[in-house]
Short mmCIF file of C-alpha atoms in Angstrom, two decimals:
data_model
loop_
_atom_site.label_atom_id
_atom_site.label_comp_id
_atom_site.label_asym_id
_atom_site.label_seq_id
_atom_site.Cartn_x
_atom_site.Cartn_y
_atom_site.Cartn_z
CA MET A 27 0.00 0.00 0.00
CA ALA A 28 1.33 3.45 -0.90
CA GLU A 29 2.28 5.64 2.01
CA ASN A 30 0.13 8.71 2.54
CA PRO A 31 2.36 11.79 2.69
CA SER A 32 -0.08 13.53 5.00
CA GLU A 33 0.72 10.93 7.66
CA HIS A 34 4.28 12.29 7.88
CA PRO A 35 3.89 16.07 7.46
CA SER A 36 7.33 16.77 8.91
CA ARG A 37 9.24 14.33 6.70
CA GLY A 38 11.61 15.99 4.27
CA ILE A 39 12.18 19.21 6.22
CA THR A 40 14.72 20.15 8.85
CA PRO A 41 13.98 21.32 12.42
CA MET A 42 15.28 24.77 11.42
CA GLN A 43 12.74 24.91 8.60
CA GLN A 44 10.03 23.86 11.06
CA MET A 45 11.11 26.73 13.30
CA LEU A 46 10.96 29.20 10.41
CA ALA A 47 7.48 27.96 9.46
CA SER A 48 6.17 28.22 13.04
CA GLY A 49 7.79 31.63 13.53
CA THR A 50 6.09 32.92 10.38
CA GLY A 51 2.78 31.53 11.58
CA ALA A 52 3.20 33.19 14.96
CA LEU A 53 3.99 36.51 13.27
CA PHE A 54 0.86 36.38 11.08
CA THR A 55 -1.28 35.36 14.05
CA SER A 56 0.07 38.21 16.15
CA LEU A 57 -0.59 40.73 13.39
CA PHE A 58 -4.20 39.55 13.10
CA VAL A 59 -5.14 39.14 16.77
CA THR A 60 -3.29 42.09 18.35
CA PRO A 61 -5.87 44.73 17.22
CA LEU A 62 -8.66 42.71 18.88
CA ASP A 63 -6.92 42.79 22.22
CA VAL A 64 -5.83 46.41 21.90
CA VAL A 65 -9.50 47.33 21.53
CA LYS A 66 -10.44 45.11 24.49
CA ILE A 67 -7.86 46.74 26.76
CA ARG A 68 -8.86 50.24 25.63
CA LEU A 69 -12.46 49.45 26.55
CA GLN A 70 -11.29 48.03 29.88
CA ALA A 71 -9.18 51.14 30.56
CA GLN A 72 -12.17 53.32 29.75
CA ARG A 73 -14.30 51.57 32.38
CA THR A 74 -11.69 52.14 35.14
CA PRO A 75 -9.43 55.07 34.16
CA PHE A 76 -6.45 56.19 36.20
CA SER A 77 -8.39 59.23 37.39
CA LYS A 78 -10.50 56.83 39.47
CA VAL A 79 -7.75 54.39 40.36
CA LEU A 80 -5.44 57.09 41.73
CA SER A 81 -7.77 58.45 44.35
CA VAL A 82 -5.00 58.37 46.98
CA GLN A 83 -1.71 60.20 46.49
CA SER A 84 1.01 57.99 47.91
CA MET A 85 4.45 56.59 47.34
CA PRO A 86 4.41 53.69 44.85
CA TRP A 87 5.45 51.10 47.43
CA SER A 88 3.48 52.33 50.42
CA ILE A 89 0.79 50.19 52.04
CA HIS A 90 -1.84 52.60 50.72
CA GLN A 91 -3.35 52.50 47.27
CA PRO A 92 -0.49 52.73 44.75
CA LYS A 93 -0.41 54.42 41.37
CA TRP A 94 -0.71 51.27 39.30
CA LYS A 95 -3.10 49.18 37.27
CA CYS A 96 -2.85 45.71 35.71
CA PHE A 97 -4.11 44.67 32.28
CA LEU A 98 -4.05 41.14 30.93
CA TYR A 99 -3.24 41.12 27.22
CA CYS A 100 -3.98 37.81 25.44
CA ASN A 101 -2.99 37.64 21.79
CA GLY A 102 -4.13 34.12 20.96
CA LEU A 103 -0.59 32.75 21.29
CA MET A 104 0.19 33.54 24.91
CA ASP A 105 -0.73 36.00 27.68
CA HIS A 106 1.07 39.18 28.68
CA LEU A 107 0.52 41.03 31.92
CA TYR A 108 0.85 44.81 31.63
CA VAL A 109 1.61 46.48 34.96
CA CYS A 110 0.96 50.18 34.50
CA GLN A 111 2.47 52.70 36.89
CA ASN A 112 1.39 56.35 37.05
CA GLY A 113 -0.03 55.90 33.57
CA ASN A 114 3.46 56.35 32.11
CA SER A 115 4.07 52.79 30.93
CA CYS A 116 0.59 52.45 29.44
CA THR A 117 0.27 55.60 27.37
CA ALA A 118 -1.03 53.48 24.49
CA TRP A 119 -4.15 52.73 26.52
CA TYR A 120 -4.66 56.28 27.85
CA LYS A 121 -3.46 58.58 25.11
CA THR A 122 -6.84 60.15 24.27
CA PRO A 123 -10.07 60.89 26.12
CA THR A 124 -12.12 59.43 23.26
CA ARG A 125 -15.26 57.70 24.48
CA PHE A 126 -16.10 54.32 22.93
CA THR A 127 -19.61 52.87 22.89
CA GLY A 128 -18.60 49.37 21.80
CA THR A 129 -16.07 47.21 19.98
CA LEU A 130 -16.86 48.37 16.44
CA ASP A 131 -17.03 52.00 17.55
CA ALA A 132 -13.62 51.60 19.21
CA PHE A 133 -12.09 50.22 15.99
CA VAL A 134 -13.48 53.12 13.92
CA LYS A 135 -12.49 55.88 16.37
CA ILE A 136 -9.00 54.53 17.04
CA ILE A 137 -8.30 54.44 13.29
CA ARG A 138 -9.88 57.88 12.73
CA TYR A 139 -8.24 59.77 15.61
CA GLU A 140 -5.04 57.83 16.32
CA GLY A 141 -4.15 56.15 13.06
CA VAL A 142 -4.12 52.51 12.00
CA ARG A 143 -0.77 51.83 13.72
CA SER A 144 -2.39 52.31 17.15
CA LEU A 145 -4.25 49.03 16.66
CA TRP A 146 -0.89 47.25 16.95
CA SER A 147 0.24 49.04 20.13
CA GLY A 148 0.67 45.74 21.96
CA LEU A 149 2.74 44.03 19.28
CA PRO A 150 6.33 44.43 20.67
CA PRO A 151 5.92 42.14 23.73
CA THR A 152 4.25 39.60 21.47
CA LEU A 153 7.22 39.50 19.14
CA VAL A 154 9.67 39.32 22.04
CA MET A 155 8.05 36.42 23.92
CA ALA A 156 5.09 34.85 22.09
CA VAL A 157 6.91 34.15 18.83
CA PRO A 158 9.88 32.30 20.43
CA ALA A 159 7.49 30.38 22.71
CA THR A 160 5.39 29.34 19.71
CA VAL A 161 8.47 28.26 17.78
CA ILE A 162 9.56 26.01 20.67
CA TYR A 163 6.05 24.63 21.09
CA PHE A 164 5.20 23.79 17.47
CA THR A 165 8.63 22.42 16.58
CA SER A 166 8.65 20.27 19.72
CA TYR A 167 5.20 18.92 18.92
CA ASP A 168 6.16 17.84 15.40
CA GLN A 169 9.40 16.25 16.57
CA LEU A 170 7.68 14.41 19.44
CA ARG A 171 4.78 13.21 17.29
CA ASP A 172 7.07 11.81 14.61
CA PHE A 173 9.34 10.24 17.25
CA LEU A 174 6.42 8.49 18.97
CA ARG A 175 5.03 7.27 15.67
CA ALA A 176 8.41 5.85 14.68
CA LYS A 177 8.95 4.17 18.05
CA MET A 178 5.45 2.73 18.26
CA ASP A 179 5.40 1.84 14.56
CA SER A 180 1.83 3.02 14.50
CA GLN A 181 -0.38 5.94 13.54
CA GLY A 182 -1.94 5.76 17.01
CA ARG A 183 -4.94 7.97 17.53
CA TYR A 184 -3.69 9.24 20.90
CA ILE A 185 -0.15 10.13 19.83
CA PRO A 186 -1.09 13.78 18.97
CA LEU A 187 -2.72 14.10 22.40
CA VAL A 188 0.41 12.92 24.22
CA ALA A 189 2.81 14.88 22.00
CA GLY A 190 0.74 18.05 22.34
CA ALA A 191 0.63 17.81 26.13
CA ILE A 192 4.37 17.16 26.48
CA ALA A 193 5.34 19.90 24.00
CA ARG A 194 3.19 22.48 25.78
CA LEU A 195 4.50 21.43 29.19
CA GLY A 196 8.06 21.96 27.96
CA ALA A 197 7.29 25.35 26.35
CA VAL A 198 5.49 26.64 29.48
CA THR A 199 8.35 25.49 31.71
CA VAL A 200 10.96 27.27 29.56
CA ILE A 201 9.01 30.51 29.22
CA SER A 202 7.60 30.80 32.77
CA PRO A 203 10.74 32.34 34.39
CA LEU A 204 11.03 34.82 31.50
CA GLU A 205 7.41 35.86 32.02
CA LEU A 206 8.04 36.43 35.73
CA ILE A 207 11.21 38.44 35.00
CA ARG A 208 9.35 40.58 32.46
CA THR A 209 6.58 41.24 34.99
CA LYS A 210 9.17 42.32 37.58
CA MET A 211 10.78 44.71 35.06
CA GLN A 212 7.44 46.25 34.13
CA SER A 213 6.20 46.59 37.69
CA ARG A 214 9.24 48.42 39.04
CA GLN A 215 11.06 49.64 35.92
CA LEU A 216 14.27 47.93 37.02
CA SER A 217 17.65 48.20 35.38
CA TYR A 218 19.32 44.92 34.42
CA ARG A 219 21.67 45.17 37.43
CA GLU A 220 18.72 45.75 39.78
CA LEU A 221 16.84 42.90 38.11
CA HIS A 222 19.78 40.54 38.68
CA ALA A 223 19.91 41.53 42.35
CA CYS A 224 16.14 41.08 42.63
CA ILE A 225 16.28 37.58 41.15
CA GLN A 226 19.23 36.62 43.39
CA SER A 227 17.29 37.79 46.44
CA SER A 228 14.19 35.87 45.39
CA VAL A 229 16.17 32.68 44.78
CA ALA A 230 18.05 33.03 48.09
CA GLN A 231 14.82 33.53 50.00
CA ASP A 232 12.45 31.08 48.29
CA GLY A 233 14.72 28.84 46.20
CA TRP A 234 14.98 28.34 42.44
CA LEU A 235 11.35 27.23 42.22
CA SER A 236 10.30 30.81 42.96
CA LEU A 237 11.21 31.64 39.34
CA TRP A 238 8.33 29.40 38.25
CA ARG A 239 5.69 31.16 40.36
CA GLY A 240 2.41 30.98 38.43
CA TRP A 241 3.55 27.86 36.55
CA GLY A 242 0.84 25.62 38.04
CA PRO A 243 -2.28 27.49 36.83
CA THR A 244 -0.65 28.01 33.42
CA VAL A 245 0.02 24.28 33.06
CA LEU A 246 -3.52 23.39 34.19
CA ARG A 247 -4.95 25.48 31.37
CA ASP A 248 -2.39 25.22 28.58
CA VAL A 249 -1.52 21.50 28.74
CA PRO A 250 -5.14 20.21 28.51
CA PHE A 251 -5.83 22.83 25.82
CA SER A 252 -2.84 21.66 23.80
CA ALA A 253 -3.68 17.96 24.19
CA LEU A 254 -7.30 18.51 23.12
CA TYR A 255 -6.32 20.87 20.33
CA TRP A 256 -3.85 18.54 18.59
CA TYR A 257 -6.03 15.46 19.13
CA ASN A 258 -9.05 17.14 17.55
CA TYR A 259 -6.98 18.84 14.86
CA GLU A 260 -5.57 15.58 13.55
CA LEU A 261 -9.02 13.94 13.65
CA VAL A 262 -10.79 16.80 11.86
CA LYS A 263 -7.99 17.21 9.31
CA ASP A 264 -8.03 13.50 8.41
CA ALA A 265 -11.84 13.52 8.21
CA LEU A 266 -11.83 16.52 5.86
CA CYS A 267 -9.11 14.98 3.71
CA ARG A 268 -11.19 11.80 3.34
CA ARG A 269 -14.33 13.83 2.68
CA PHE A 270 -12.75 15.77 -0.19
CA HIS A 271 -10.50 12.91 -1.38
CA LEU A 272 -7.25 14.75 -0.66
CA LYS A 273 -3.88 13.04 -0.15
CA GLU A 274 -2.53 16.02 1.76
CA ALA A 275 -4.30 18.72 3.76
CA SER A 276 -4.75 21.94 1.80
CA PHE A 277 -4.49 25.42 3.32
CA THR A 278 -8.31 25.57 3.58
CA VAL A 279 -8.53 22.18 5.29
CA SER A 280 -5.82 23.13 7.81
CA PHE A 281 -7.55 26.46 8.45
CA ALA A 282 -10.94 24.83 9.07
CA ALA A 283 -9.50 22.02 11.22
CA GLY A 284 -7.46 24.50 13.27
CA GLY A 285 -10.45 26.76 13.89
CA ILE A 286 -12.78 23.91 14.89
CA SER A 287 -10.27 22.22 17.20
CA GLY A 288 -9.26 25.55 18.75
CA MET A 289 -12.90 26.40 19.48
CA VAL A 290 -13.58 23.01 21.12
CA ALA A 291 -10.42 23.17 23.24
CA ALA A 292 -11.13 26.77 24.27
CA VAL A 293 -14.63 25.91 25.51
CA LEU A 294 -13.58 22.78 27.41
CA THR A 295 -10.67 24.50 29.19
CA LEU A 296 -12.45 27.80 29.91
CA PRO A 297 -12.72 27.26 33.71
CA PHE A 298 -8.93 26.90 33.91
CA ASP A 299 -8.57 30.06 31.82
CA VAL A 300 -10.74 32.00 34.27
CA VAL A 301 -8.56 30.82 37.18
CA LYS A 302 -5.33 31.57 35.32
CA THR A 303 -6.52 35.10 34.49
CA GLN A 304 -7.18 35.81 38.17
CA ARG A 305 -3.82 34.33 39.13
CA GLN A 306 -1.95 36.45 36.57
CA ILE A 307 -3.60 39.64 37.79
CA GLU A 308 -2.69 38.56 41.33
CA LEU A 309 0.91 38.04 40.18
CA GLY A 310 1.04 41.58 38.81
CA ASN A 311 -0.41 42.98 42.04
CA MET A 312 2.09 40.98 44.08
CA GLU A 313 5.11 42.20 42.10
CA THR A 314 3.89 45.79 42.21
CA LEU A 315 3.12 45.86 45.92
CA GLN A 316 6.04 43.57 46.85
CA VAL A 317 3.84 41.26 48.87
CA THR A 318 3.65 37.48 49.10
CA ALA A 319 1.20 35.65 46.86
CA SER A 320 -1.77 33.89 48.43
CA LYS A 321 -1.36 30.16 48.97
CA SER A 322 -4.86 29.15 47.78
CA SER A 323 -4.77 26.25 45.33
CA THR A 324 -6.30 26.29 41.87
CA TRP A 325 -9.10 23.97 42.99
CA LEU A 326 -9.94 26.17 46.00
CA LEU A 327 -10.03 29.20 43.73
CA MET A 328 -12.39 27.41 41.34
CA ARG A 329 -14.66 26.46 44.24
CA ARG A 330 -14.65 30.06 45.45
CA ILE A 331 -15.60 31.35 42.00
CA GLN A 332 -18.39 28.78 41.77
CA ALA A 333 -19.66 29.71 45.24
CA GLU A 334 -19.67 33.43 44.41
CA SER A 335 -20.89 33.37 40.81
CA GLY A 336 -22.20 29.86 40.21
CA THR A 337 -21.12 27.58 37.38
CA ARG A 338 -21.53 30.47 34.94
CA GLY A 339 -18.68 32.22 36.73
CA LEU A 340 -16.29 29.45 35.65
CA PHE A 341 -17.30 30.08 32.04
CA ALA A 342 -17.06 33.88 32.15
CA GLY A 343 -15.78 35.40 28.92
CA PHE A 344 -16.98 32.44 26.84
CA LEU A 345 -17.76 34.39 23.66
CA PRO A 346 -14.67 36.68 23.62
CA ARG A 347 -12.36 33.70 24.20
CA VAL A 348 -13.91 31.65 21.39
CA ILE A 349 -13.97 34.62 19.00
CA LYS A 350 -10.27 35.22 19.60
CA VAL A 351 -8.86 31.72 20.04
CA ALA A 352 -10.61 29.99 17.12
CA PRO A 353 -9.32 32.33 14.36
CA ALA A 354 -5.90 32.55 16.05
CA CYS A 355 -5.58 28.76 15.99
CA ALA A 356 -6.83 28.61 12.40
CA ILE A 357 -4.35 31.22 11.16
CA MET A 358 -1.45 29.78 13.12
CA ILE A 359 -1.81 26.15 12.05
CA SER A 360 -2.70 26.84 8.40
CA THR A 361 0.27 29.19 8.01
CA TYR A 362 2.52 26.67 9.74
CA GLU A 363 1.36 23.80 7.52
CA PHE A 364 1.74 25.98 4.42
CA GLY A 365 5.29 26.87 5.46
CA LYS A 366 6.18 23.21 6.01
CA ALA A 367 4.74 22.27 2.60
CA PHE A 368 6.74 25.08 1.00
CA PHE A 369 10.03 23.88 2.51
CA GLN A 370 9.21 20.26 1.71
CA LYS A 371 8.64 21.12 -1.95
CA MET A 372 11.79 23.26 -2.05
CA ASN A 373 13.90 20.44 -0.61
CA GLN A 374 12.49 17.94 -3.08
CA GLU A 375 13.29 20.24 -6.00
CA GLN A 376 16.84 20.72 -4.70
CA GLN A 377 17.31 16.95 -4.45
CA LEU A 378 16.04 16.41 -8.00
CA SER A 379 18.24 19.16 -9.38
CA SER A 380 21.32 17.64 -7.73
CA LEU A 381 20.78 14.25 -9.40
#
């Protein structure tokens, strides 16, 4: 029986080419999703402006209300916590007094009064952290999936689930200390020398594990999401290929499969996302106020949310998350698969020309 090329999508390309393909996909995804979150944060800033937050004049690190505010920026690839101090580090969110009545109105007014470039105000941190994290994640997934298939000599249905979970666990573990360091730098505007001293002090006091503070809630959301996403993606992609009699997944098939699997995974892991959002805001508050984080577990926090807001509280933000995650997943995976197909074809042509 002839071997189906779609069963080995990574065959014929190098890990470096996989990294280039995933990096390109992350860049396109960031460019598409960033305006959505810029608008969301501008609407959030409008509801609670600094004029209301800064009701007490005090030193930034006093026990009274400080001059700060936290925003959680989620670009579809990863989350970024903005810690704003005195309004200076968040001028993009407070630059005009324009009043928005809704999402569409915000898009129109930002473009009209501030220019199109303002819609990509949150792009730099995405390029600095989300793109490298995505490169590690997608390349690791492909390598792990192909390794497991070769070792098990099988196209096992659950291999994508296992590979996706392990790849995400590794990516989160690598990036988590960098995220904490970036939050420290934003919260106190530290120089690199001060940052080094701050990290040394933290490690001396609480051990090396303190650099992975916030790792647990991130893993509880991202690892199940990744496992479900890749499992469903491979199933939907294969089903669509059979339905349209395709030997390899086209760009459209990858786009549709990525969007569907991303939507399913986003809905099923939403309670963990709600908990992680609260924990990340807590992390920003902790770094800003220089206080110790609460010791409540993820499960206790989920029970508290359910007690206060019912089951609906665990699924807060359902529509915005689906609207953002589904297209982000679709763009990312289809661009990634297109890039891999491009390099595969290029390598084949080079091999033929050398004969």
